mmCIF file of N, CA and C in Angstrom:
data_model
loop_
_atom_site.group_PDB
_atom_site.id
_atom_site.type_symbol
_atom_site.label_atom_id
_atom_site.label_comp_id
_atom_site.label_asym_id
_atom_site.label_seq_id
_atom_site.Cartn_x
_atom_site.Cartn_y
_atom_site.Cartn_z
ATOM 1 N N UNK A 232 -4.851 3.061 21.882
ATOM 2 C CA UNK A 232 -5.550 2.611 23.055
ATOM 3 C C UNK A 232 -4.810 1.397 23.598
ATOM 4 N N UNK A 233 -4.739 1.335 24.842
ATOM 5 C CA UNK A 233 -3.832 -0.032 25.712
ATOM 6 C C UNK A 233 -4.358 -0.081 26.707
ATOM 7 N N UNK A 234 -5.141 -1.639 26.670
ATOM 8 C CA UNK A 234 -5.475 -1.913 28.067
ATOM 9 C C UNK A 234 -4.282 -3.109 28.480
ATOM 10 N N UNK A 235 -4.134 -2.884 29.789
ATOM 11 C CA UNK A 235 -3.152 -3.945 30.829
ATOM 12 C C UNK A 235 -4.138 -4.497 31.532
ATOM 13 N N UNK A 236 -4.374 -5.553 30.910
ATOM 14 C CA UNK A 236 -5.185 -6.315 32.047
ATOM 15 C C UNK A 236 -4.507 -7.689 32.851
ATOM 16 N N UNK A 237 -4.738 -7.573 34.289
ATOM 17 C CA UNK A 237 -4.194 -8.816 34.668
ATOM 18 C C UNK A 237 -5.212 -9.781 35.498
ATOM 19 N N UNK A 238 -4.674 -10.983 35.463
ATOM 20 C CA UNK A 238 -6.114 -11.630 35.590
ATOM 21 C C UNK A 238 -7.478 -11.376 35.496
ATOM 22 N N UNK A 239 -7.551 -11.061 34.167
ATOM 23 C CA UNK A 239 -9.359 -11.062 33.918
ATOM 24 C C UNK A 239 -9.970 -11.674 32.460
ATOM 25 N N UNK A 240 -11.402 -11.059 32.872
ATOM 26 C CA UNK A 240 -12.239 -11.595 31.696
ATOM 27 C C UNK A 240 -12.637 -10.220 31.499
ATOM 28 N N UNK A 241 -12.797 -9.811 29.936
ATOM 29 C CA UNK A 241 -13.261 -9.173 29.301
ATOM 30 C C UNK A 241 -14.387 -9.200 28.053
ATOM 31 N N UNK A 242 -15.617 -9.292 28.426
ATOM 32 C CA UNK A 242 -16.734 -9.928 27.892
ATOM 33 C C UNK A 242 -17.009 -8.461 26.496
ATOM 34 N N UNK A 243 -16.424 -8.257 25.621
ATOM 35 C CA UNK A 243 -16.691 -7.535 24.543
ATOM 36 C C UNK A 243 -17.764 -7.260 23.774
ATOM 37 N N UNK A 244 -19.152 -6.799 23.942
ATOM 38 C CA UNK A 244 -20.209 -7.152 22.877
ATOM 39 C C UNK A 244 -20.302 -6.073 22.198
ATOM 40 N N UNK A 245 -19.716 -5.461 21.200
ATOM 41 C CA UNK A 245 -19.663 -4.402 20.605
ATOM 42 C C UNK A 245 -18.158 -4.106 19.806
ATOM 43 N N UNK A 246 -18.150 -2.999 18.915
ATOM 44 C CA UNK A 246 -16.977 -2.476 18.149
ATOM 45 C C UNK A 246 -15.982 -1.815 18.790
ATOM 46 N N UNK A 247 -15.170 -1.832 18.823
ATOM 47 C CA UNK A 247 -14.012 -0.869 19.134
ATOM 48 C C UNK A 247 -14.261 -0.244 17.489
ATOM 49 N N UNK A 248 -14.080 1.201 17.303
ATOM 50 C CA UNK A 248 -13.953 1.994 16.024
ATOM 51 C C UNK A 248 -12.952 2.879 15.559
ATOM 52 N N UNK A 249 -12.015 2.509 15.125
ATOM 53 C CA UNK A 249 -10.760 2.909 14.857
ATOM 54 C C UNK A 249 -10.686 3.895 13.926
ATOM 55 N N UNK A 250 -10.727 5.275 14.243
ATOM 56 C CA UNK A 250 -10.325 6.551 13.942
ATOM 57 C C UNK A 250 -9.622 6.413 12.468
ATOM 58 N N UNK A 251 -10.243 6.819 11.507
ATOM 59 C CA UNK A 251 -9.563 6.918 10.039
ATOM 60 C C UNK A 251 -9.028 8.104 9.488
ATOM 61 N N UNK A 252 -8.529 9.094 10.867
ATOM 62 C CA UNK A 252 -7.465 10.110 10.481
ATOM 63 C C UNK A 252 -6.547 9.485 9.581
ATOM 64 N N UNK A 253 -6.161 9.568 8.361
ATOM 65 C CA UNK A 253 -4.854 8.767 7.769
ATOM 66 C C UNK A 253 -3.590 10.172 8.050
ATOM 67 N N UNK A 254 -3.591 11.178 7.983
ATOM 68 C CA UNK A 254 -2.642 12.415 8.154
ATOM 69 C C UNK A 254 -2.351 12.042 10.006
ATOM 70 N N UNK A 255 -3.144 12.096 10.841
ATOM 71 C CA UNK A 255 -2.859 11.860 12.340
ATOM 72 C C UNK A 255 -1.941 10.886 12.430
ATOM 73 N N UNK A 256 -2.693 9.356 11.716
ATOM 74 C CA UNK A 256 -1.751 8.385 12.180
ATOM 75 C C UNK A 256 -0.513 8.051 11.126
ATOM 76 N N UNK A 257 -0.036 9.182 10.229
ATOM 77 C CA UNK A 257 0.623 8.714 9.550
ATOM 78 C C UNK A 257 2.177 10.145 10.304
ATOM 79 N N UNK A 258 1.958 10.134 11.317
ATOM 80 C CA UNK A 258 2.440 11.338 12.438
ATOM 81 C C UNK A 258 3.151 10.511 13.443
ATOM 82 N N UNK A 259 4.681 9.712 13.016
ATOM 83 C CA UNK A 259 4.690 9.034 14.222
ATOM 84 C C UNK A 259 4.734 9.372 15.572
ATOM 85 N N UNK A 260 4.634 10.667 16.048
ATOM 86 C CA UNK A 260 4.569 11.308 17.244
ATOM 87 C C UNK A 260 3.314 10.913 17.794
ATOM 88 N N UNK A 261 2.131 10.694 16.904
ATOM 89 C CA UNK A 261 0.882 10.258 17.156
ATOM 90 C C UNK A 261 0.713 8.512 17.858
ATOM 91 N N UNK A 262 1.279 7.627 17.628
ATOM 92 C CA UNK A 262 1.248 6.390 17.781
ATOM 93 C C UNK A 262 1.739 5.602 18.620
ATOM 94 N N UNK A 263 1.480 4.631 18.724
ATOM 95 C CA UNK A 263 2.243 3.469 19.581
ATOM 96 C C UNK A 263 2.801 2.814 18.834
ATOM 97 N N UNK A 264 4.235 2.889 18.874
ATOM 98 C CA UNK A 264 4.857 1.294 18.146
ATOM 99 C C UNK A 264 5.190 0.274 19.094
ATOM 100 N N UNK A 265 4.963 -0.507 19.111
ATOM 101 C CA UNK A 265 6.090 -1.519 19.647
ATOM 102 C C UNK A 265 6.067 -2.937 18.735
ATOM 103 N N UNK A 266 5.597 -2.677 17.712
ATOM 104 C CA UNK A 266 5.909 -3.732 16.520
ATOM 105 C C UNK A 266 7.709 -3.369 16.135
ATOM 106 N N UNK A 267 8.419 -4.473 15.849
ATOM 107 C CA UNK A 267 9.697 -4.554 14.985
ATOM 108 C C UNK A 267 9.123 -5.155 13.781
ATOM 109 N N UNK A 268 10.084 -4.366 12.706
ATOM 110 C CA UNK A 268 10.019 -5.343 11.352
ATOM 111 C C UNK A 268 11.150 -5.212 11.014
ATOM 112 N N UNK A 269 12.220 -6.392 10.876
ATOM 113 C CA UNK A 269 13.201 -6.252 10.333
ATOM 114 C C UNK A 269 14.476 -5.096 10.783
ATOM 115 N N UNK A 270 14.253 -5.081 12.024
ATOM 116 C CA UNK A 270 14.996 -3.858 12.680
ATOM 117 C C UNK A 270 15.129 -3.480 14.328
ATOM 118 N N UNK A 271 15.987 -2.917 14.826
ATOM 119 C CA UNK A 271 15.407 -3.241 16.546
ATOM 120 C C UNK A 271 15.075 -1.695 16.626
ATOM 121 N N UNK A 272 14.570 -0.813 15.796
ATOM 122 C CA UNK A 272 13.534 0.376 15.762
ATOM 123 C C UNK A 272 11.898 -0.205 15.698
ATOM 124 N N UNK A 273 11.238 0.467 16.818
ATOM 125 C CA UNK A 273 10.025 -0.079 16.551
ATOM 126 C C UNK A 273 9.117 0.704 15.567
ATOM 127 N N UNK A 274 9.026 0.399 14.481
ATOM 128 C CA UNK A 274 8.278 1.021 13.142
ATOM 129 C C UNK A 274 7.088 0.813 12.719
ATOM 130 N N UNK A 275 6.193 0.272 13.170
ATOM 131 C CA UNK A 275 5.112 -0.089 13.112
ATOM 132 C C UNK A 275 4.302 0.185 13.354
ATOM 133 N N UNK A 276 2.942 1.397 13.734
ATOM 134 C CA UNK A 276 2.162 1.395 14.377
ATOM 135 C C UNK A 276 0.998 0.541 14.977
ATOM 136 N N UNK A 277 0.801 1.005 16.019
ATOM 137 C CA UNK A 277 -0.329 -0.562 16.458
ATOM 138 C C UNK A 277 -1.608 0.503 17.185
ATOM 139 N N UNK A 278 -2.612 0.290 16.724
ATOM 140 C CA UNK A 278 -3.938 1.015 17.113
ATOM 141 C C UNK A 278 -4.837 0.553 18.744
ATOM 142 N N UNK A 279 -4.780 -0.643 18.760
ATOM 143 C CA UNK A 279 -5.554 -1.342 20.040
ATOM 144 C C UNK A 279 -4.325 -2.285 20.402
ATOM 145 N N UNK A 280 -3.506 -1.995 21.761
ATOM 146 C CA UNK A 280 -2.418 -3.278 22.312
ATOM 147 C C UNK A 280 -3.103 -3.168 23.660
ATOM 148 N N UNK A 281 -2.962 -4.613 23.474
ATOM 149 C CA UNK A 281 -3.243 -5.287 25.040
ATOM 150 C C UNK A 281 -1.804 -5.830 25.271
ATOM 151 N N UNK A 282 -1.735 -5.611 27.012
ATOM 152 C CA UNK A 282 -0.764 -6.658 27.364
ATOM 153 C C UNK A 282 -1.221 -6.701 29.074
ATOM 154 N N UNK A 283 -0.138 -7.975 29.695
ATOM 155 C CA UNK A 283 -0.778 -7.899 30.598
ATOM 156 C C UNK A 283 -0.603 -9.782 30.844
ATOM 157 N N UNK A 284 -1.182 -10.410 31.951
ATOM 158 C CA UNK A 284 -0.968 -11.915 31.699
ATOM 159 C C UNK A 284 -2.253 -12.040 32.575
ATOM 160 N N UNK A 285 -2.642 -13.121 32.297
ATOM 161 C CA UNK A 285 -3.803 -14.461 32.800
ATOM 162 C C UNK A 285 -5.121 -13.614 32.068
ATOM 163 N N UNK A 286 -5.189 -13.298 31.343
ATOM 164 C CA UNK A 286 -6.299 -12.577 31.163
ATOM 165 C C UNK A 286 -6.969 -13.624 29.748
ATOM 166 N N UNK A 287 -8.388 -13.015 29.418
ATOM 167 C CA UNK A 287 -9.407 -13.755 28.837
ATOM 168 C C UNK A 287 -10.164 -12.397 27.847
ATOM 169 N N UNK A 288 -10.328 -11.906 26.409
ATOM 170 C CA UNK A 288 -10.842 -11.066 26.394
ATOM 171 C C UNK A 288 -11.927 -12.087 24.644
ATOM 172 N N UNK A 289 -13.121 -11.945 25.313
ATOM 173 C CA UNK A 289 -14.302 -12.755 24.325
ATOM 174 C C UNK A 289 -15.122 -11.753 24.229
ATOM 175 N N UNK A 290 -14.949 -11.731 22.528
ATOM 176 C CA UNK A 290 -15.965 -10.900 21.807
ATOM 177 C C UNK A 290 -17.599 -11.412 20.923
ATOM 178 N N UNK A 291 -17.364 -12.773 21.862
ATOM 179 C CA UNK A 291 -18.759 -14.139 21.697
ATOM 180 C C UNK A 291 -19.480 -13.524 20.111
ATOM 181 N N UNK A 292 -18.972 -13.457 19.200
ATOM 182 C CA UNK A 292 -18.574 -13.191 18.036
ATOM 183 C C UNK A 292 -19.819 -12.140 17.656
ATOM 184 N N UNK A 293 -19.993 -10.952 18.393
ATOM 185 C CA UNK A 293 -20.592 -9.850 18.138
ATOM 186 C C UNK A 293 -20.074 -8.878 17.933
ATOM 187 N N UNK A 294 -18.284 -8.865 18.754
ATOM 188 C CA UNK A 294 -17.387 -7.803 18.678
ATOM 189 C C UNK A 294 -16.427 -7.904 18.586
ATOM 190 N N UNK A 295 -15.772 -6.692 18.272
ATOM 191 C CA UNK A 295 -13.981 -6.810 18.093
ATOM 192 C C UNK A 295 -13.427 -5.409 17.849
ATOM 193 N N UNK A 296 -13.268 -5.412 16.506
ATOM 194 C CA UNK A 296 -12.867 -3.748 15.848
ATOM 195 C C UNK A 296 -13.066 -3.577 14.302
ATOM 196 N N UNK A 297 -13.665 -2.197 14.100
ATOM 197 C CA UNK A 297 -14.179 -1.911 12.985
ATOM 198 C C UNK A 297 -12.855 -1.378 12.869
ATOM 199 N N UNK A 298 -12.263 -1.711 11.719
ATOM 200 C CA UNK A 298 -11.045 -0.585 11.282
ATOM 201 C C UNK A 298 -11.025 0.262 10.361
ATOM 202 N N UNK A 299 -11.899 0.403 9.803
ATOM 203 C CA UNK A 299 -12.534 1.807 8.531
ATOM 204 C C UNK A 299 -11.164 1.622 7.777
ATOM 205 N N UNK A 300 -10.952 0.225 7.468
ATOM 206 C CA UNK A 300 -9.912 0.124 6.003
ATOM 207 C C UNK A 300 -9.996 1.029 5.048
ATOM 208 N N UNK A 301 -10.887 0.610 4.857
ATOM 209 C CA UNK A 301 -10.987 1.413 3.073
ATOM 210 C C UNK A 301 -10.714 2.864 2.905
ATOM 211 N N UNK A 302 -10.674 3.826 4.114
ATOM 212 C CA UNK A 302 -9.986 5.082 3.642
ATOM 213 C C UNK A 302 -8.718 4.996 3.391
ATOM 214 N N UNK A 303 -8.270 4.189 4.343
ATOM 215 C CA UNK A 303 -6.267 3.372 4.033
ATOM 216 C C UNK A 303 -6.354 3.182 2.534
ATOM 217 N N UNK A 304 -7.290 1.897 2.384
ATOM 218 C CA UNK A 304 -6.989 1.663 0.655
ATOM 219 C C UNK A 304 -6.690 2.355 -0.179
ATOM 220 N N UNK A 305 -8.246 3.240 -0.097
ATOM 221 C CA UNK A 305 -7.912 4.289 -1.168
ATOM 222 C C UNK A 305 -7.503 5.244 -1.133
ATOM 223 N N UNK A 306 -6.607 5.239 0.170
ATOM 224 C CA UNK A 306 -5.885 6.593 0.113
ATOM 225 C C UNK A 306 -4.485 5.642 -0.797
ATOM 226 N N UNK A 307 -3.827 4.717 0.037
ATOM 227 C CA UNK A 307 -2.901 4.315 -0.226
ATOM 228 C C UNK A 307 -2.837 3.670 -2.362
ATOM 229 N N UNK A 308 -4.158 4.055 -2.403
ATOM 230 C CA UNK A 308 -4.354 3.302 -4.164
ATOM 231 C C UNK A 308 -3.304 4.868 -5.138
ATOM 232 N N UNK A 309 -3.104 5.784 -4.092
ATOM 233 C CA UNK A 309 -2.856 7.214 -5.105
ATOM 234 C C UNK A 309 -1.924 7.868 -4.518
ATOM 235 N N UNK A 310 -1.130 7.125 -3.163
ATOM 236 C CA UNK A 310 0.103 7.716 -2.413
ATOM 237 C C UNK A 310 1.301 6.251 -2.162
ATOM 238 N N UNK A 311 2.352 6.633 -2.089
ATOM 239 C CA UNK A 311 3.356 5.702 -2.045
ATOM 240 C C UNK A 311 3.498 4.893 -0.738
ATOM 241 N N UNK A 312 3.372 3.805 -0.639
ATOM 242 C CA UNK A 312 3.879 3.016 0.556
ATOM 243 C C UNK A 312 5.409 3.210 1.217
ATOM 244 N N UNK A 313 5.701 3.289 2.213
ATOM 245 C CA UNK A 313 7.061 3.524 2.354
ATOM 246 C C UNK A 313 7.225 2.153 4.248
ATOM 247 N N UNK A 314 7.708 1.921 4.757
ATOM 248 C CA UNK A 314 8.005 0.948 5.846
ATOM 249 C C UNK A 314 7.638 1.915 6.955
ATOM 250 N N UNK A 315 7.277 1.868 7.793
ATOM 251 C CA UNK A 315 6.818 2.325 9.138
ATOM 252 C C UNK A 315 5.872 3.193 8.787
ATOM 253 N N UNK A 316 5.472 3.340 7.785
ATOM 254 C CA UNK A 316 4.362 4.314 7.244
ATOM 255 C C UNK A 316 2.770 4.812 8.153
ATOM 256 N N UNK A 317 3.107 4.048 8.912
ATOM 257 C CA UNK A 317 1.697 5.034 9.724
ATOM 258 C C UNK A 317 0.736 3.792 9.750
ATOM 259 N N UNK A 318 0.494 3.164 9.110
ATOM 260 C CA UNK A 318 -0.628 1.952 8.659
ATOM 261 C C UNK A 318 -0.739 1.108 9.892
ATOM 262 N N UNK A 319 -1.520 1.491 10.690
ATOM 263 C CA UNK A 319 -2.072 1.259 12.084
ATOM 264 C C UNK A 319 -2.356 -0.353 11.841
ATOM 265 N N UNK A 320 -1.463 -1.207 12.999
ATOM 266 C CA UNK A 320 -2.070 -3.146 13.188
ATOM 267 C C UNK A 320 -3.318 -2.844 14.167
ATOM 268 N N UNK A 321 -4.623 -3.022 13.687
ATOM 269 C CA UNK A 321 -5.521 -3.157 14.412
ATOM 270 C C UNK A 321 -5.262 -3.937 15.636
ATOM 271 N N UNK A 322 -4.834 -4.800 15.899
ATOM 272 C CA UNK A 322 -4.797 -5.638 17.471
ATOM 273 C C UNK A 322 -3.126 -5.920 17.607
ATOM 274 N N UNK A 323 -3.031 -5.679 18.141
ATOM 275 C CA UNK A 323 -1.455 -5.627 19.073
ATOM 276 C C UNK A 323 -1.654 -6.231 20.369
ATOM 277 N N UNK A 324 -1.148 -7.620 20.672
ATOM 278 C CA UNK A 324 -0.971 -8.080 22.105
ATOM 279 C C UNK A 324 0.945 -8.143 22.061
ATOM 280 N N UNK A 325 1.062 -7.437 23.123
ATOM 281 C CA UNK A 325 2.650 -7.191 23.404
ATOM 282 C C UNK A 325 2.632 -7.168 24.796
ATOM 283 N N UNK A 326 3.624 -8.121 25.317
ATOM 284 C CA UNK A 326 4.418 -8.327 26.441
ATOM 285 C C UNK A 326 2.909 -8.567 27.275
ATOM 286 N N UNK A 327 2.772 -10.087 26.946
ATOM 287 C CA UNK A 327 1.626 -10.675 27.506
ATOM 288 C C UNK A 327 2.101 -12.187 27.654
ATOM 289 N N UNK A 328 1.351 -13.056 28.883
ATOM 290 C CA UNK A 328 1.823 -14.321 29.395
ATOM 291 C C UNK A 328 0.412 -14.651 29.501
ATOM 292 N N UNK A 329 0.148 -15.810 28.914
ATOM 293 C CA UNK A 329 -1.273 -16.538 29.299
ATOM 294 C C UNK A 329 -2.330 -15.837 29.220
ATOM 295 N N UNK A 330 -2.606 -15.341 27.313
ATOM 296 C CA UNK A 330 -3.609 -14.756 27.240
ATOM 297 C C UNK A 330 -4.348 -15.355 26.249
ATOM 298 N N UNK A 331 -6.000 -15.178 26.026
ATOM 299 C CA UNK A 331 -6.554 -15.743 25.097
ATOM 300 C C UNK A 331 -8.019 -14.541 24.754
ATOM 301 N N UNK A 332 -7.829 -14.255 23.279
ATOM 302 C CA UNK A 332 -8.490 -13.444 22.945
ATOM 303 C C UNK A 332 -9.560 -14.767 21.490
ATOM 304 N N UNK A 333 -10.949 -14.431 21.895
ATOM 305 C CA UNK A 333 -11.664 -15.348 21.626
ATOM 306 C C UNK A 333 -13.001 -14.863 20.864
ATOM 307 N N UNK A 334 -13.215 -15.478 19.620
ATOM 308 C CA UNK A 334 -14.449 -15.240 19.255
ATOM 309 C C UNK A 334 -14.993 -13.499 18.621
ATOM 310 N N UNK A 335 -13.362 -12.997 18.243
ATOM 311 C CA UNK A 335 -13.302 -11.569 18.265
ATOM 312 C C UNK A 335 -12.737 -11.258 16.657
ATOM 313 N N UNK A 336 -14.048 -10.260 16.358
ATOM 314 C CA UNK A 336 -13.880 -10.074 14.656
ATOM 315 C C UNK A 336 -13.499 -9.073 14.423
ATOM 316 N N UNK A 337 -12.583 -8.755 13.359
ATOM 317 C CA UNK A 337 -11.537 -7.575 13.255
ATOM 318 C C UNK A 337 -12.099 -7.107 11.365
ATOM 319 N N UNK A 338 -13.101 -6.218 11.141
ATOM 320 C CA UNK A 338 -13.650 -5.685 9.757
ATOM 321 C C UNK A 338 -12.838 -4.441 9.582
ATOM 322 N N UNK A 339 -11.927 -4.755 8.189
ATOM 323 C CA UNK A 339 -11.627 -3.710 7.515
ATOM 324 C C UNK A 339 -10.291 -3.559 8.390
ATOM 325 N N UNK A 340 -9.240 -3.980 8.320
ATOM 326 C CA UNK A 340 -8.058 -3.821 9.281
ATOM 327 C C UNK A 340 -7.212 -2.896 8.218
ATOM 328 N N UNK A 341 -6.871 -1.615 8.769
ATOM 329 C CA UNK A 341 -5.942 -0.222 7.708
ATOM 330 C C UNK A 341 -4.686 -1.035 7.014
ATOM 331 N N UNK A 342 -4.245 -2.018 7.832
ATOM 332 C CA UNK A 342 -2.774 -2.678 7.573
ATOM 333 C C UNK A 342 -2.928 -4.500 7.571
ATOM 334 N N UNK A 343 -1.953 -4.561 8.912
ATOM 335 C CA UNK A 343 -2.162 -6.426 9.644
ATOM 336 C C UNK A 343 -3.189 -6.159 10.499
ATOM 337 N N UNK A 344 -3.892 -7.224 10.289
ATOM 338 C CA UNK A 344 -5.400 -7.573 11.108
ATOM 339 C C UNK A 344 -4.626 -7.346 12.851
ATOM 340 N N UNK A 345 -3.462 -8.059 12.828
ATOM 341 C CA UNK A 345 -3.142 -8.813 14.110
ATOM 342 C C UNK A 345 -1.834 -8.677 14.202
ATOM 343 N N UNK A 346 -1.001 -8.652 15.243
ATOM 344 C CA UNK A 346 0.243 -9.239 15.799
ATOM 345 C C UNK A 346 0.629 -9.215 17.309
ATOM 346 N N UNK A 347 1.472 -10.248 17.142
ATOM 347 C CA UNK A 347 1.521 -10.513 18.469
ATOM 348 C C UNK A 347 3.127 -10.359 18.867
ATOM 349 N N UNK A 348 3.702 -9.511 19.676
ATOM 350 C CA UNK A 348 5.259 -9.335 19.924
ATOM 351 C C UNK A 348 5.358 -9.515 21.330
ATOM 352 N N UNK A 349 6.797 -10.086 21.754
ATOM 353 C CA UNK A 349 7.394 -10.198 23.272
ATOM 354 C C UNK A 349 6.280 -10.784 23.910
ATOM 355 N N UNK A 350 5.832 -11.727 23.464
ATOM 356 C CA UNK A 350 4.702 -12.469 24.174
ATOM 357 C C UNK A 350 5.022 -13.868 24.283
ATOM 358 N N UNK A 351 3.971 -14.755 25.230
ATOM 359 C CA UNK A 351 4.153 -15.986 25.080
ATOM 360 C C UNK A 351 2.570 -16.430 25.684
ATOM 361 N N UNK A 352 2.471 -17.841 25.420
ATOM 362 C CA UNK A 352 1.516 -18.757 25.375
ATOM 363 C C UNK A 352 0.465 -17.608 25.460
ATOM 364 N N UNK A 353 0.240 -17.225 24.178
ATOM 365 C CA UNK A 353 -1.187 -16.385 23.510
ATOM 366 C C UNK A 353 -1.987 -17.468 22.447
ATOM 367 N N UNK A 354 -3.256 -17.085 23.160
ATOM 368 C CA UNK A 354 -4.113 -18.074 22.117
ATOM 369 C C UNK A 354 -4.949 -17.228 21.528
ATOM 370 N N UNK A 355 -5.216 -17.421 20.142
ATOM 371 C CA UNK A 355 -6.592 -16.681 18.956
ATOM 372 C C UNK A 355 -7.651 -18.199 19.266
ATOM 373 N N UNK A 356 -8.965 -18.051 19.463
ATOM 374 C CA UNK A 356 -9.758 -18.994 19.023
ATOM 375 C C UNK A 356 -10.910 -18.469 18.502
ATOM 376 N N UNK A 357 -10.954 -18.693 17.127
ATOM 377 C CA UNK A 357 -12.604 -18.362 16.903
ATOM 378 C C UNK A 357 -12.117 -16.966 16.546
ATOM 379 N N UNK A 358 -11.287 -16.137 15.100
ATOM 380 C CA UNK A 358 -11.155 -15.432 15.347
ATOM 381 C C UNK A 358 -11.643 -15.337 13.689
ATOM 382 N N UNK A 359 -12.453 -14.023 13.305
ATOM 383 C CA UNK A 359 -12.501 -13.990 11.924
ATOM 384 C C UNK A 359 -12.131 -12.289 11.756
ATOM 385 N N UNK A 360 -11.956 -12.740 10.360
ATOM 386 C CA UNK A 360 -11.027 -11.268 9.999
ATOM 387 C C UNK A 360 -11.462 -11.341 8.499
ATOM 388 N N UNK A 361 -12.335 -10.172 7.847
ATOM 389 C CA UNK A 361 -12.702 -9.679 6.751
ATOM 390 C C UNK A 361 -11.661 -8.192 6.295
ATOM 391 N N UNK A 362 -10.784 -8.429 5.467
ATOM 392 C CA UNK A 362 -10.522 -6.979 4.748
ATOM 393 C C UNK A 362 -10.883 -6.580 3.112
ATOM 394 N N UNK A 363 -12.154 -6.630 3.185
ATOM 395 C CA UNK A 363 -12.743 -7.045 1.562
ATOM 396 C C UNK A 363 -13.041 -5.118 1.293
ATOM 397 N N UNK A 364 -12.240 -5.123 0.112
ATOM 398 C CA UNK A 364 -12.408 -3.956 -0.646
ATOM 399 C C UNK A 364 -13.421 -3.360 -1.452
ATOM 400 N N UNK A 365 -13.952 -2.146 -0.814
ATOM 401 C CA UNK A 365 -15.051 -2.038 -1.546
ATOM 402 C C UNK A 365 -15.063 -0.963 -2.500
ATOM 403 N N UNK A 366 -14.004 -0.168 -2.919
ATOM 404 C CA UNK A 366 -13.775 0.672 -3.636
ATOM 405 C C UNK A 366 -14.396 0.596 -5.324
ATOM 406 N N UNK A 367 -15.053 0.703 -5.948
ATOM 407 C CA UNK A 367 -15.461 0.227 -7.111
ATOM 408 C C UNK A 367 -14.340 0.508 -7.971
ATOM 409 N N UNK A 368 -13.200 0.992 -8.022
ATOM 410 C CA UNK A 368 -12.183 1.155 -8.872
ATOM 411 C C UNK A 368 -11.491 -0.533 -9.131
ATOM 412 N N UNK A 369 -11.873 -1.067 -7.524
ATOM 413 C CA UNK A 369 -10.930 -2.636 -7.745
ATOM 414 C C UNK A 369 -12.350 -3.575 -7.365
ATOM 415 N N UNK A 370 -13.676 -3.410 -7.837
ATOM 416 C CA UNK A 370 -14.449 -4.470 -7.639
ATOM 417 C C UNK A 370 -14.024 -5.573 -9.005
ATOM 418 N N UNK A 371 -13.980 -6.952 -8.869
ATOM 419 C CA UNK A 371 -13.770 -7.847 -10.265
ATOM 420 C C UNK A 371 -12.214 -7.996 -10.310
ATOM 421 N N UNK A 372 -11.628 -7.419 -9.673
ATOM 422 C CA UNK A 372 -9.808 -7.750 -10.032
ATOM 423 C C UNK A 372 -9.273 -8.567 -8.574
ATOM 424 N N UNK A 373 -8.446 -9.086 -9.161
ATOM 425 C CA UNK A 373 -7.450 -9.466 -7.757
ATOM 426 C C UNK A 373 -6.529 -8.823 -7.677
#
């Protein structure tokens, strides 16, 4: 999903719910990259990117994105990790100028909660991010 927003406010009170196909998004034909890691191939998948400039998007801390982690976990607790692997960044702001995403909670992120690429003067305020495992195989361990 990609919204381009330019000059606005985006008043969020609710979830974005991020699809826990792990076979779909592990399909890079399926995805958006425009994350780099270590490479000028973009390998990364990114699930929700905004870009866009002057914009304002406040989730006045009721909303953000559910990312239904835990099928990632435990899928990934019994299959091999490999680099560009499909593992969707819940929030992607790319090729954005003067943006501020505010007060916006990101539960259960498949991968990185967040990143931010080819951007500039981006602000997080007020941003919380839970990826707490609930699998009873790893309750009590670190």
């Amino acid at each position: 999903m990609t919204w381009d927003l330019v000059s606005s406010k985006v008043n969020l009170r609710g979830y974005l719910s991020f699809p826990s196909d792990v076979q779909f998004w592990l399909n890079s034909t399926n995805t958006y990259r425009v994350v780099f890691i270590q490479a000028c191939i973009p390998i990364q998948a990114s699930w929700f990117v905004v870009t866009g400039s002057d914009f304002e998007i406040d989730a006045h801390n009721t909303g953000g994105i559910q990312g239904n982690g835990q099928t990632w976990w435990s899928y990934f607790a019994t299959h091999t990790r490999e680099d560009g692997d499909g593992r969707p960044i819940a929030l992607t702001v790319f090729n954005a100028t003067r943006a501020t995403i505010k007060n916006f909670r990101i539960e259960s992120p498949p991968f990185w909660s967040s990143a931010v690429a080819q951007s500039q003067d981006v602000v997080f305020d007020g941003m919380y991010i839970n990826a707490t495992n609930e699998d009873p195989l790893y309750i009590g361990k670190k």
